[in-house]
Amino acid sequence: MARVRPLSGYPEWTPSQRVVEASFIEALKETFRLHGFAEVETRAVETVERLAGKSDAAKEIYTLTRLNAEDAADARLGLHFDLTVPFARYVEEFQNELAFPFKRFQIQKVWRGERPQEGRFREFYQADIDVVARETLPAHLEVEVAVVMARALAALPLPGVTMRVNDRRLVEGFYRGVGIEDVAAALRSVDKLDKIGPDGVRAELVAQGVPATAADAVLELARISAPDAGFVEAVEDLWATTVTVDDVDGAQDELRAGLEALVALVEGVNAAVPGTAVADLRIARGLDYYTGAVYETFLEGHEDLGSICSGGRYDSLVAGGGFPGVGMSIGVSRLVSRMLGAGVLSASRGVPTAVLVAVTDEASRTGSARVADALRARGIAADVAPTAAKFGKQIQYADKRGIPFVWFPGDDGDGEVKDIRSGEQVQADASTWEPPADDARPLVVRTV
Amino acid sequence: MARVRPLSGYPEWTPSQRVVEASFIEALKETFRLHGFAEVETRAVETVERLAGKSDAAKEIYTLTRLNAEDAADARLGLHFDLTVPFARYVEEFQNELAFPFKRFQIQKVWRGERPQEGRFREFYQADIDVVARETLPAHLEVEVAVVMARALAALPLPGVTMRVNDRRLVEGFYRGVGIEDVAAALRSVDKLDKIGPDGVRAELVAQGVPATAADAVLELARISAPDAGFVEAVEDLWATTVTVDDVDGAQDELRAGLEALVALVEGVNAAVPGTAVADLRIARGLDYYTGAVYETFLEGHEDLGSICSGGRYDSLVAGGGFPGVGMSIGVSRLVSRMLGAGVLSASRGVPTAVLVAVTDEASRTGSARVADALRARGIAADVAPTAAKFGKQIQYADKRGIPFVWFPGDDGDGEVKDIRSGEQVQADASTWEPPADDARPLVVRTV
């Protein structure tokens, strides 16, 4: 049989790798639910018109064609490339059935027609949370969303994370204060700091017509960071030495609102999950639509992955305006793929089974099935040996799958259960015996 | 804002409808895991070549094109239209990493470019289980798979189900015995019994060259059904009165093997989930590749949906031969859609939240958050009111979302909790108070 080759950019997992991915998704859901987020699942397709609304994403869209299409009457449809576009459409479509502010989580696959490379997939899971309001979005929700994500990440068996946060008003107020007119263009340049370095950013800014002193101030601002309110004084000092003109169109008020919000954000997140948040004034986020908090999150020892969880506050979710909100998104597949690939995480086994019930001979298979059922009735995953082979073979069957216990049935539900790792074998009753908690279901373990 | 219209054939749910769908999927997973099935998730795309292997499905395939493709070098890819084709490819690709017999469940969306109509979707969930072996598949697994599915369905809050089972060897042995040469063609005709009636089937059989007496015998066989071994005598009587020639090429042995297997199947399923299985000799299943047990499952009062859970035993999962197995598949979206549409099921609420913690004023928001965190620490989903509005407004916020309890914080984690349905309000401690079990998470309830 010819070996089937994997498709580049479409990751797939062995059953035990899938245990890791599924446990991540399950843990995320549980954190989101504990915080009152409702689940939304949208269809995978949207109209191309809607998808292409963000024009720079257009090249990444996969469109659908029926293989033997007899008519061209179908609306042109494509696969969603993120969960924000479909959520915005969902909110518009279901607005009369939703209660606002609406807190939703959404964990689904998305598709991007990008050239695949390490950590870049064409099909992958994202996990998003957003809170959207109909009119006014209270500011504390910018803290709450970050706290929920910080807790969601802390509940996963990951290395440490650092959530780097900033506030658009702070940056925009500052930029305008130092005399920058095209704030969006300047932000896009600063967002490239990692790629092109300070000199590159400076050159771009100057090319945009930003005065050299203002460009220097922008780079100086980007150097400020603190895990607490300590950044405020640094920003105020920089402002005082740079901005010598009268206040430009409320820029200082905007800066102050941003400073205050950022203090609340960094302190709020660190109060909930100590040591997680850092106010980092270089965090820009390329996208135009953020208007308050912006977030990026980095994984200790895996900073090269880029941000694993990003987002921000926006004034309107939908293109026509309306529905202010705040949201964050985790790139689940990239995260799982790195953790598996780097050998950081693995599952204790690929099957849910805790106990294999042996079969002495085919005539007594029903008795073995009864033992398995007695275990299942108490939530213990059990399998019955597929053949009445020699017990050694049946133990091999369990061993090959990582099933920790083999049950040798006696009469009426009792029997003996063997821990095939230690070899220890004890009398047991299928209606009361429990495996150790760590053996009950596959466990995801940190190996590094 | 222009109303966004739904896309025909792509069902989407409100948050409380999604609770029903998600609870179905979760319950199915749990039953499958308890029985030792490992989860597999495949990518959504396969090569068109592989998808089109089953030629009659080709018209249903959605192919993918990058919107702004600069090269045509990509393999032609399409979305999977079932979970069998991708599973077969997965087994081929991962065969050296899997332990056989391999028991897997797989719950994913599939896409079909069909003309949408009631209960026919273009994007929908399927839930499949299969057991595949490398060489020989023990016969008892045909019973086991049916038992697992019967239990999975019984664990859902559905009306009663009837699993109608048959055995291909029984049917083929009988057909060959009465002189039918093209057994596959005859099976496809019998499979249309519901659509074209006995006269229509008879006409088709005769047109295929089947002698009239044999056609009558085929229709007679299709009338036999029994919830136990009672069908055996009826089949043997029919055989005795119809088959007067010498045994045709082992037809009688094949019939006998089928009879024996079908007795084991119907008795086995009914022993595990009483009243579920009926041996029904009209069950044909159109697909050629079944070689043993075949299953169809009908929902009481919703027989017009057709089979909600079907499958069978096959000799080879992969096109090149090899990997005999047995599997069944539930059409999850169709089932959920019907249950929601017919008002049979609904969720007690659309949010996970059991408790809304009220906020007296913004200065004390941190105290309210502490109460919520104390509840969450014990698995109780809690939300904090978004604004410090009048308590009446905050109670309305909870009421609108179906959140059953509102907590009015006192000092240091205590306070009072009100059941907003009964109006009952009691002193409570956030570190010990528990909601009633039925209120802890949204409940899916039978309303008919």
XYZ file of N, CA and C in Angstrom, chain B residues 5 9 11 52 55 58 95 140 147 158 171 192 197 274 336 360 390 399 414 420 428 435:
66
model
N -29.557 37.926 6.314
C -30.387 36.739 6.092
C -29.571 35.472 6.279
N -29.487 25.954 4.171
C -28.680 24.741 4.249
C -27.554 24.800 5.264
N -27.357 25.522 8.970
C -28.061 25.842 10.208
C -27.146 26.535 11.212
N -13.612 11.852 -4.582
C -14.441 11.448 -5.712
C -14.378 9.954 -5.972
N -17.953 7.541 -6.749
C -18.307 8.464 -7.821
C -19.675 9.125 -7.637
N -19.683 12.473 -5.981
C -18.845 13.544 -6.520
C -19.595 14.859 -6.658
N -1.147 4.221 10.066
C -1.255 2.806 10.442
C -0.128 2.333 11.336
N -18.088 -10.542 17.268
C -18.815 -9.920 18.381
C -18.731 -8.401 18.345
N -24.352 -1.950 20.350
C -24.659 -1.721 21.769
C -24.183 -0.325 22.187
N -33.937 11.811 24.193
C -34.706 11.641 22.961
C -35.947 10.800 23.203
N -29.224 -12.004 3.655
C -29.931 -11.508 2.474
C -29.295 -12.059 1.202
N -35.161 0.754 -1.844
C -36.116 1.809 -2.210
C -37.545 1.488 -1.791
N -42.466 1.522 -2.988
C -43.451 0.505 -2.613
C -43.117 -0.869 -3.184
N -32.705 -2.943 26.549
C -33.942 -3.666 26.228
C -34.897 -2.866 25.342
N -30.621 17.118 16.026
C -30.767 18.293 16.891
C -31.750 19.280 16.275
N -23.036 46.844 44.090
C -23.712 47.933 44.808
C -23.289 49.290 44.274
N -29.527 50.098 39.513
C -30.442 49.729 40.599
C -30.593 48.209 40.618
N -32.584 37.846 34.799
C -33.837 37.250 34.332
C -33.824 37.091 32.813
N -19.643 36.954 52.414
C -21.011 36.536 52.716
C -21.974 37.462 51.970
N -34.383 34.152 41.830
C -35.258 35.182 41.259
C -36.542 34.590 40.677
N -26.049 33.766 52.804
C -25.213 32.700 52.242
C -23.744 33.087 52.304
N -25.723 25.901 44.442
C -27.050 25.935 43.813
C -27.601 24.506 43.735
